[in-house]
Short mmCIF file of C-alpha atoms in Angstrom, two decimals:
data_model
loop_
_atom_site.label_atom_id
_atom_site.label_comp_id
_atom_site.label_asym_id
_atom_site.label_seq_id
_atom_site.Cartn_x
_atom_site.Cartn_y
_atom_site.Cartn_z
CA UNK J 1 63.75 74.59 82.02
CA UNK J 2 64.02 75.30 85.78
CA UNK J 3 64.54 72.60 88.41
CA UNK J 4 65.02 72.63 92.18
CA UNK J 5 68.22 71.08 93.55
CA UNK J 6 68.73 69.94 97.14
CA UNK J 7 72.47 69.12 97.12
CA UNK J 8 73.80 72.29 95.44
CA UNK J 9 77.53 71.71 96.09
CA UNK J 10 77.20 68.17 94.69
CA UNK J 11 75.23 69.35 91.66
CA UNK J 12 77.68 72.19 90.95
CA UNK J 13 80.62 69.78 91.03
CA UNK J 14 78.89 67.27 88.75
CA UNK J 15 77.85 70.05 86.36
CA UNK J 16 81.44 71.27 86.13
CA UNK J 17 82.67 67.70 85.49
CA UNK J 18 80.05 67.32 82.73
CA UNK J 19 80.97 70.66 81.15
CA UNK J 20 84.73 70.02 81.34
CA UNK J 21 84.34 67.27 78.74
CA UNK J 22 83.53 69.93 76.11
CA UNK J 23 86.33 71.53 74.10
CA UNK J 24 85.00 75.01 74.97
CA UNK J 25 83.82 76.00 78.45
CA UNK J 26 83.33 79.10 80.58
CA UNK J 27 82.50 78.40 84.25
CA UNK J 28 81.93 81.45 86.48
CA UNK J 29 81.38 80.91 90.21
CA UNK J 30 80.63 83.54 92.88
CA UNK J 31 81.31 81.02 95.68
CA UNK J 32 78.41 82.26 97.78
CA UNK J 33 79.58 85.89 97.99
CA UNK J 34 76.55 88.18 97.98
CA UNK J 35 76.76 91.05 95.54
CA UNK J 36 74.03 93.55 94.59
CA UNK J 37 75.20 93.43 90.96
CA UNK J 38 75.32 89.65 90.39
CA UNK J 39 72.74 87.96 88.16
CA UNK J 40 73.46 84.39 89.33
CA UNK J 41 75.59 82.31 91.70
CA UNK J 42 77.11 80.16 88.95
CA UNK J 43 77.13 80.26 85.15
CA UNK J 44 78.23 77.32 83.02
CA UNK J 45 78.54 77.92 79.26
CA UNK J 46 79.61 74.78 77.37
CA UNK J 47 80.19 74.00 73.71
CA UNK J 48 80.58 76.62 70.98
CA UNK J 49 78.00 77.33 68.27
CA UNK J 50 80.10 80.25 67.02
CA UNK J 51 83.42 81.70 68.12
CA UNK J 52 85.69 84.68 67.59
CA UNK J 53 89.47 84.70 67.95
CA UNK J 54 91.23 88.02 67.39
CA UNK J 55 94.56 89.80 67.82
CA UNK J 56 95.23 93.41 68.76
CA UNK J 57 94.66 95.63 65.74
CA UNK J 58 90.90 95.69 65.21
CA UNK J 59 89.85 93.15 67.85
CA UNK J 60 87.30 95.43 69.55
CA UNK J 61 85.62 96.19 66.19
CA UNK J 62 85.47 92.45 65.48
CA UNK J 63 83.95 91.86 68.92
CA UNK J 64 81.37 94.62 68.32
CA UNK J 65 80.32 92.90 65.07
CA UNK J 66 80.31 89.46 66.71
CA UNK J 67 78.09 90.83 69.48
CA UNK J 68 75.65 92.39 67.00
CA UNK J 69 75.45 89.06 65.11
CA UNK J 70 74.95 87.13 68.38
CA UNK J 71 72.63 89.13 70.67
CA UNK J 72 72.07 86.28 73.15
CA UNK J 73 74.56 85.05 75.74
CA UNK J 74 78.24 85.16 74.78
CA UNK J 75 81.24 84.58 77.03
CA UNK J 76 84.96 85.09 76.58
CA UNK J 77 88.12 86.93 77.52
CA UNK J 78 90.06 90.09 76.70
CA UNK J 79 93.86 89.94 77.00
CA UNK J 80 95.89 92.75 78.55
CA UNK J 81 97.85 93.29 75.32
CA UNK J 82 94.78 94.71 73.60
CA UNK J 83 96.33 97.88 75.07
CA UNK J 84 98.40 97.95 71.87
CA UNK J 85 95.22 98.51 69.86
CA UNK J 86 93.96 101.29 72.14
CA UNK J 87 97.26 103.17 72.57
CA UNK J 88 100.57 103.39 70.66
CA UNK J 89 102.12 100.56 72.70
CA UNK J 90 103.89 97.27 72.01
CA UNK J 91 104.48 93.92 73.75
CA UNK J 92 107.78 92.20 73.06
CA UNK J 93 108.47 90.28 76.27
CA UNK J 94 108.69 86.45 76.21
CA UNK J 95 105.34 84.65 75.88
CA UNK J 96 105.27 80.96 76.78
CA UNK J 97 101.48 80.66 76.55
CA UNK J 98 100.75 81.93 73.01
CA UNK J 99 97.11 82.73 73.88
CA UNK J 100 95.08 85.00 71.56
CA UNK J 101 94.39 88.59 72.61
CA UNK J 102 90.64 88.00 72.46
CA UNK J 103 88.39 84.94 72.41
CA UNK J 104 84.58 84.78 72.66
CA UNK J 105 82.03 82.10 71.94
CA UNK J 106 78.28 81.54 71.69
CA UNK J 107 77.51 78.58 73.99
CA UNK J 108 75.49 75.53 72.94
CA UNK J 109 74.48 74.83 76.56
CA UNK J 110 73.85 77.22 79.43
CA UNK J 111 73.39 76.25 83.07
CA UNK J 112 72.56 78.92 85.67
CA UNK J 113 72.49 78.30 89.40
CA UNK J 114 70.82 80.84 91.69
CA UNK J 115 69.83 79.85 95.21
CA UNK J 116 68.60 76.28 94.96
CA UNK J 117 67.22 76.77 91.44
CA UNK J 118 68.94 75.54 88.30
CA UNK J 119 67.97 76.89 84.89
CA UNK J 120 69.02 75.04 81.73
CA UNK J 121 68.99 76.76 78.35
CA UNK J 122 69.50 74.13 75.64
CA UNK J 123 67.62 72.31 72.87
CA UNK J 124 66.84 69.34 75.09
CA UNK J 125 67.37 70.55 78.67
CA UNK J 126 66.09 67.31 80.26
CA UNK J 127 68.99 65.45 78.60
CA UNK J 128 71.45 67.95 80.08
CA UNK J 129 70.07 67.43 83.61
CA UNK J 130 70.19 63.66 83.07
CA UNK J 131 73.82 63.81 81.86
CA UNK J 132 74.84 65.96 84.84
CA UNK J 133 73.11 63.73 87.40
CA UNK J 134 74.75 60.64 85.88
CA UNK J 135 78.26 62.01 86.47
CA UNK J 136 80.30 59.90 88.85
CA UNK J 137 81.16 62.06 91.86
CA UNK J 138 84.93 61.65 91.66
CA UNK J 139 87.25 62.51 94.50
CA UNK J 140 90.13 64.85 93.68
CA UNK J 141 92.97 62.80 92.22
CA UNK J 142 96.57 62.92 93.34
CA UNK J 143 98.35 65.74 91.52
CA UNK J 144 102.10 65.43 91.11
CA UNK J 145 103.77 68.41 92.78
CA UNK J 146 104.70 71.20 90.36
CA UNK J 147 107.31 73.81 91.26
CA UNK J 148 107.00 77.19 89.58
CA UNK J 149 110.18 79.12 88.79
CA UNK J 150 110.25 82.92 89.16
CA UNK J 151 111.42 85.27 86.41
CA UNK J 152 113.07 87.42 89.11
CA UNK J 153 115.20 86.43 92.08
CA UNK J 154 114.22 88.16 95.32
CA UNK J 155 117.08 90.63 94.96
CA UNK J 156 116.36 91.33 91.28
CA UNK J 157 112.73 92.05 92.16
CA UNK J 158 113.74 94.43 94.98
CA UNK J 159 116.27 96.21 92.74
CA UNK J 160 113.64 96.64 90.01
CA UNK J 161 111.06 98.04 92.44
CA UNK J 162 113.65 100.58 93.61
CA UNK J 163 114.32 101.60 89.97
CA UNK J 164 110.56 102.04 89.45
CA UNK J 165 110.44 104.21 92.59
CA UNK J 166 113.07 106.48 91.00
CA UNK J 167 110.59 107.11 88.16
CA UNK J 168 107.97 108.00 90.78
CA UNK J 169 110.40 110.39 92.52
CA UNK J 170 111.08 112.07 89.16
CA UNK J 171 107.36 112.47 88.54
CA UNK J 172 107.23 110.15 85.48
CA UNK J 173 104.40 108.19 87.15
CA UNK J 174 102.49 108.25 90.47
CA UNK J 175 101.53 104.62 91.03
CA UNK J 176 102.05 101.51 88.92
CA UNK J 177 101.37 97.78 89.01
CA UNK J 178 104.58 95.77 88.61
CA UNK J 179 104.09 92.07 87.86
CA UNK J 180 106.28 89.00 87.77
CA UNK J 181 105.68 85.57 86.28
CA UNK J 182 106.15 82.18 87.95
CA UNK J 183 106.24 79.37 85.38
CA UNK J 184 106.83 75.67 84.73
CA UNK J 185 107.75 73.97 81.45
CA UNK J 186 107.00 70.44 80.22
CA UNK J 187 104.33 69.76 82.85
CA UNK J 188 101.12 67.75 82.61
CA UNK J 189 98.75 69.01 85.32
CA UNK J 190 95.10 67.98 85.65
CA UNK J 191 93.42 71.38 85.11
CA UNK J 192 89.99 70.39 86.44
CA UNK J 193 91.47 68.83 89.57
CA UNK J 194 93.67 71.89 90.16
CA UNK J 195 90.75 74.29 89.72
CA UNK J 196 88.56 72.35 92.16
CA UNK J 197 91.35 72.44 94.76
CA UNK J 198 92.05 76.13 94.10
CA UNK J 199 88.36 76.93 94.52
CA UNK J 200 88.40 75.14 97.90
CA UNK J 201 91.62 76.78 99.13
CA UNK J 202 90.79 80.25 97.78
CA UNK J 203 87.06 80.64 97.03
CA UNK J 204 86.49 84.07 95.49
CA UNK J 205 83.52 85.88 93.94
CA UNK J 206 84.90 85.90 90.38
CA UNK J 207 86.35 82.39 90.16
CA UNK J 208 86.71 81.00 86.64
CA UNK J 209 87.41 77.76 84.81
CA UNK J 210 87.85 78.68 81.14
CA UNK J 211 88.84 76.15 78.48
CA UNK J 212 89.29 76.31 74.71
CA UNK J 213 91.44 74.38 72.20
CA UNK J 214 93.46 72.67 74.96
CA UNK J 215 94.17 75.96 76.74
CA UNK J 216 93.04 76.69 80.29
CA UNK J 217 92.50 79.63 82.64
CA UNK J 218 92.01 78.55 86.28
CA UNK J 219 91.07 81.65 88.21
CA UNK J 220 90.42 82.69 91.82
CA UNK J 221 89.84 86.39 91.17
CA UNK J 222 88.27 88.61 93.84
CA UNK J 223 87.92 91.64 91.51
CA UNK J 224 85.26 93.00 89.16
CA UNK J 225 86.62 95.03 86.25
CA UNK J 226 83.42 96.42 84.75
CA UNK J 227 79.73 95.52 84.73
CA UNK J 228 76.64 97.07 83.18
CA UNK J 229 73.23 96.85 84.82
CA UNK J 230 70.54 98.66 82.86
CA UNK J 231 72.02 102.10 82.13
CA UNK J 232 74.57 101.90 84.98
CA UNK J 233 78.27 101.04 84.62
CA UNK J 234 80.03 99.67 87.71
CA UNK J 235 83.78 99.30 88.31
CA UNK J 236 85.22 97.92 91.57
CA UNK J 237 89.01 98.34 91.67
CA UNK J 238 90.99 96.52 94.37
CA UNK J 239 94.08 98.15 95.84
CA UNK J 240 95.22 97.21 99.34
CA UNK J 241 95.95 93.74 100.70
CA UNK J 242 96.47 92.30 104.20
CA UNK J 243 97.05 88.68 105.21
CA UNK J 244 94.31 86.80 107.07
CA UNK J 245 95.31 85.64 110.57
CA UNK J 246 94.23 82.44 112.37
CA UNK J 247 93.66 84.30 115.64
CA UNK J 248 90.39 86.33 115.61
CA UNK J 249 91.88 89.31 117.43
CA UNK J 250 95.01 89.40 115.25
CA UNK J 251 92.83 89.06 112.14
CA UNK J 252 90.72 92.04 113.21
CA UNK J 253 93.93 94.04 113.85
CA UNK J 254 95.15 93.16 110.33
CA UNK J 255 91.82 94.39 108.96
CA UNK J 256 91.96 97.68 110.91
CA UNK J 257 95.60 98.11 109.94
CA UNK J 258 94.63 97.85 106.26
CA UNK J 259 91.80 100.35 106.78
CA UNK J 260 94.22 102.99 108.16
CA UNK J 261 97.46 102.21 106.28
CA UNK J 262 98.65 105.41 104.46
CA UNK J 263 100.31 103.54 101.56
CA UNK J 264 97.28 101.29 100.94
CA UNK J 265 94.84 104.23 101.14
CA UNK J 266 97.06 106.24 98.81
CA UNK J 267 97.24 103.56 96.12
CA UNK J 268 93.49 102.90 96.37
CA UNK J 269 92.49 106.54 95.97
CA UNK J 270 94.90 107.02 93.05
CA UNK J 271 93.31 104.11 91.20
CA UNK J 272 89.80 105.36 92.05
CA UNK J 273 90.72 108.71 90.45
CA UNK J 274 91.99 106.87 87.37
CA UNK J 275 88.81 104.76 87.10
CA UNK J 276 86.64 107.87 87.51
CA UNK J 277 88.59 109.47 84.66
CA UNK J 278 88.24 106.33 82.47
CA UNK J 279 84.49 106.18 83.08
CA UNK J 280 83.97 109.80 81.97
CA UNK J 281 84.64 108.60 78.39
CA UNK J 282 81.48 106.46 78.55
CA UNK J 283 79.37 108.46 81.02
CA UNK J 284 76.54 110.93 80.72
CA UNK J 285 78.07 114.23 81.91
CA UNK J 286 78.07 114.65 85.68
CA UNK J 287 77.06 111.06 86.51
CA UNK J 288 80.43 109.58 87.59
CA UNK J 289 80.48 109.03 91.35
CA UNK J 290 82.26 106.92 93.97
CA UNK J 291 79.59 104.71 95.53
CA UNK J 292 81.98 103.26 98.13
CA UNK J 293 85.53 104.31 99.01
CA UNK J 294 87.97 102.09 100.94
CA UNK J 295 85.54 99.21 101.59
CA UNK J 296 87.26 96.34 103.44
CA UNK J 297 86.24 92.85 102.29
CA UNK J 298 87.50 89.57 103.74
CA UNK J 299 88.35 86.49 101.70
CA UNK J 300 89.77 83.16 102.81
CA UNK J 301 93.42 84.14 102.22
CA UNK J 302 93.44 87.94 102.46
CA UNK J 303 91.57 91.13 103.38
CA UNK J 304 91.18 93.51 100.41
CA UNK J 305 90.39 97.20 100.07
CA UNK J 306 87.73 97.64 97.37
CA UNK J 307 86.13 100.83 96.07
CA UNK J 308 83.06 101.09 93.82
CA UNK J 309 82.83 103.70 91.05
CA UNK J 310 79.66 104.06 88.95
CA UNK J 311 78.15 106.19 86.18
CA UNK J 312 75.21 106.35 83.77
CA UNK J 313 76.21 105.19 80.27
CA UNK J 314 75.92 107.58 77.33
CA UNK J 315 72.96 107.05 75.00
CA UNK J 316 73.89 105.03 71.93
CA UNK J 317 77.29 103.86 73.21
CA UNK J 318 77.87 100.16 72.52
CA UNK J 319 78.82 97.85 75.37
CA UNK J 320 82.05 96.90 73.60
CA UNK J 321 83.01 100.59 73.26
CA UNK J 322 82.30 101.16 76.97
CA UNK J 323 84.68 98.30 77.81
CA UNK J 324 87.34 99.59 75.38
CA UNK J 325 87.12 103.06 76.97
CA UNK J 326 88.26 101.69 80.34
CA UNK J 327 90.59 98.87 79.21
CA UNK J 328 92.99 97.73 80.60
CA UNK J 329 91.66 98.27 84.12
CA UNK J 330 93.35 100.96 86.21
CA UNK J 331 94.09 98.62 89.12
CA UNK J 332 96.48 96.66 86.86
CA UNK J 333 98.11 99.62 85.11
CA UNK J 334 98.60 102.71 87.27
CA UNK J 335 98.65 106.44 86.64
CA UNK J 336 99.25 108.04 84.25
CA UNK J 337 98.02 104.95 82.47
CA UNK J 338 100.02 105.02 79.20
CA UNK J 339 103.32 105.95 80.90
CA UNK J 340 102.85 103.09 83.38
CA UNK J 341 102.15 100.56 80.63
CA UNK J 342 105.25 101.70 78.71
CA UNK J 343 107.46 101.44 81.79
CA UNK J 344 106.14 98.06 82.90
CA UNK J 345 106.82 96.68 79.43
CA UNK J 346 110.41 97.80 80.00
CA UNK J 347 110.80 96.34 83.52
CA UNK J 348 108.69 93.17 83.41
CA UNK J 349 110.20 90.00 81.95
CA UNK J 350 107.17 88.27 80.44
CA UNK J 351 104.16 89.15 78.34
CA UNK J 352 101.07 89.51 80.53
CA UNK J 353 98.64 88.10 77.95
CA UNK J 354 95.34 87.09 79.56
CA UNK J 355 96.73 87.99 83.00
CA UNK J 356 95.59 91.56 83.76
CA UNK J 357 92.86 91.04 81.19
CA UNK J 358 89.22 90.17 81.82
CA UNK J 359 86.82 87.22 81.57
CA UNK J 360 83.06 87.57 81.53
CA UNK J 361 79.82 87.60 79.59
CA UNK J 362 77.34 89.66 77.61
CA UNK J 363 73.69 88.79 78.37
CA UNK J 364 70.60 89.09 76.10
CA UNK J 365 69.16 91.99 78.16
CA UNK J 366 72.08 94.27 77.19
CA UNK J 367 74.05 93.82 80.43
CA UNK J 368 77.58 92.50 80.85
CA UNK J 369 80.00 91.61 83.66
CA UNK J 370 83.79 91.10 83.51
CA UNK J 371 86.32 90.20 86.17
CA UNK J 372 90.03 91.04 86.43
CA UNK J 373 92.24 88.05 85.61
CA UNK J 374 94.42 87.85 88.74
CA UNK J 375 95.25 84.97 91.12
CA UNK J 376 94.96 82.73 88.03
CA UNK J 377 96.89 79.79 86.59
CA UNK J 378 97.18 79.72 82.79
CA UNK J 379 98.06 76.52 80.94
CA UNK J 380 98.76 75.62 77.32
CA UNK J 381 98.50 71.83 77.04
CA UNK J 382 100.03 71.68 73.52
CA UNK J 383 103.39 73.05 74.68
CA UNK J 384 102.92 72.00 78.34
CA UNK J 385 103.57 75.51 79.66
CA UNK J 386 102.09 76.60 83.00
CA UNK J 387 102.11 80.24 84.08
CA UNK J 388 101.10 82.32 87.09
CA UNK J 389 101.59 86.08 87.48
CA UNK J 390 101.48 88.13 90.66
CA UNK J 391 101.81 91.87 91.00
CA UNK J 392 101.56 94.74 93.41
CA UNK J 393 101.10 98.49 93.44
CA UNK J 394 104.30 100.53 93.64
CA UNK J 395 103.95 104.03 95.10
CA UNK J 396 106.42 106.56 96.51
CA UNK J 397 105.87 105.05 99.99
CA UNK J 398 106.23 101.42 98.86
CA UNK J 399 108.93 99.29 100.48
CA UNK J 400 110.49 96.92 97.93
CA UNK J 401 110.90 94.07 100.43
CA UNK J 402 107.24 94.36 101.52
CA UNK J 403 106.08 94.35 97.89
CA UNK J 404 108.00 91.12 97.29
CA UNK J 405 106.32 89.54 100.33
CA UNK J 406 102.88 90.70 99.09
CA UNK J 407 103.56 88.99 95.73
CA UNK J 408 104.31 85.74 97.56
CA UNK J 409 101.16 86.17 99.68
CA UNK J 410 99.06 86.50 96.51
CA UNK J 411 100.76 83.40 95.10
CA UNK J 412 100.31 81.34 98.29
CA UNK J 413 97.02 79.65 97.38
CA UNK J 414 98.30 78.62 93.94
CA UNK J 415 101.57 77.31 95.38
CA UNK J 416 99.61 75.32 97.98
CA UNK J 417 97.39 73.75 95.32
CA UNK J 418 100.37 72.81 93.11
CA UNK J 419 102.25 71.40 96.10
CA UNK J 420 105.56 72.67 94.74
#
């Protein structure tokens, strides 16, 4: 069923309110960013007809079987610690969230928004439209301020970055992504309210509201991990960040500074090389190419440097295998990949879990699209634990103090929304 909608922002908000009442929900919003690879502006998948929960071990095989049994739309997430299934790695850092490594579901209801058209896929789509239109348009409620505590003090973070740089000087690694957690215990936030505010403060092309079994992922991600369109695989790693400025001239200078900054260019090209290498495992020989290098894209909070790497997928390779071949994404690991993941397990103080993982969908036409879970709040309502990670690329030329400031910049939108 397809209907025309005049007040799209109003309809989108009411649709999200309607869907948030379900125990299982995946809401993906591009926030009006145009993208040649997007299938829709907004996807809402609500209710679960079937679901898969898995831990690292044989999770990708289970997902492959689940996909074969459910060839229509399925949505879900892949946690960073699936790395332990792909390589001989472990995760033993503290984990306050206790999320599974993998969760996917077959939705009962699907709502797609593209332009001013809304498509409903459900048994009785007219009842879905009626239920959405009957939602009371509620104003954002007053959220009690929540202060997040860091796992590192400023000095501890700086000291750790300098230790990581010693590994780079020795040649153990070239570039890595070092992350820290900010967290709050015994808190009762309103996840829907927080997401709506976050999406206003920091609207990004891969924003997500994901809910299952009282757990929540509230995401404002700007980054695509991996998509498939026909026979083409697309990866768009982000490396390079500059703060937006209020003054137009200063903002343009910040943008140009990012475009020509040696450290930012270095970390971007290193990750592009890593992604190219990862894609060769899934590509027809000779088809891996960089479609765009060092593209500068502006978001509400920051400018980002984004590159696009593509290839033609091998005949007969399953979508799940193509994802496994590149997981976790190079922008969140570093190079060499395994050495970086081992070292970060040693230096980080919390399990990454869904952070540095991916959320997305498989569609009936054989395509898929997954983001990178960054700039995201994670919440377990059963133990009242709220978590936010931020990270940055560490290279030989990195300055520890600047990396700490970049972490705070990435956390700014979340801190603003929480009011802490």
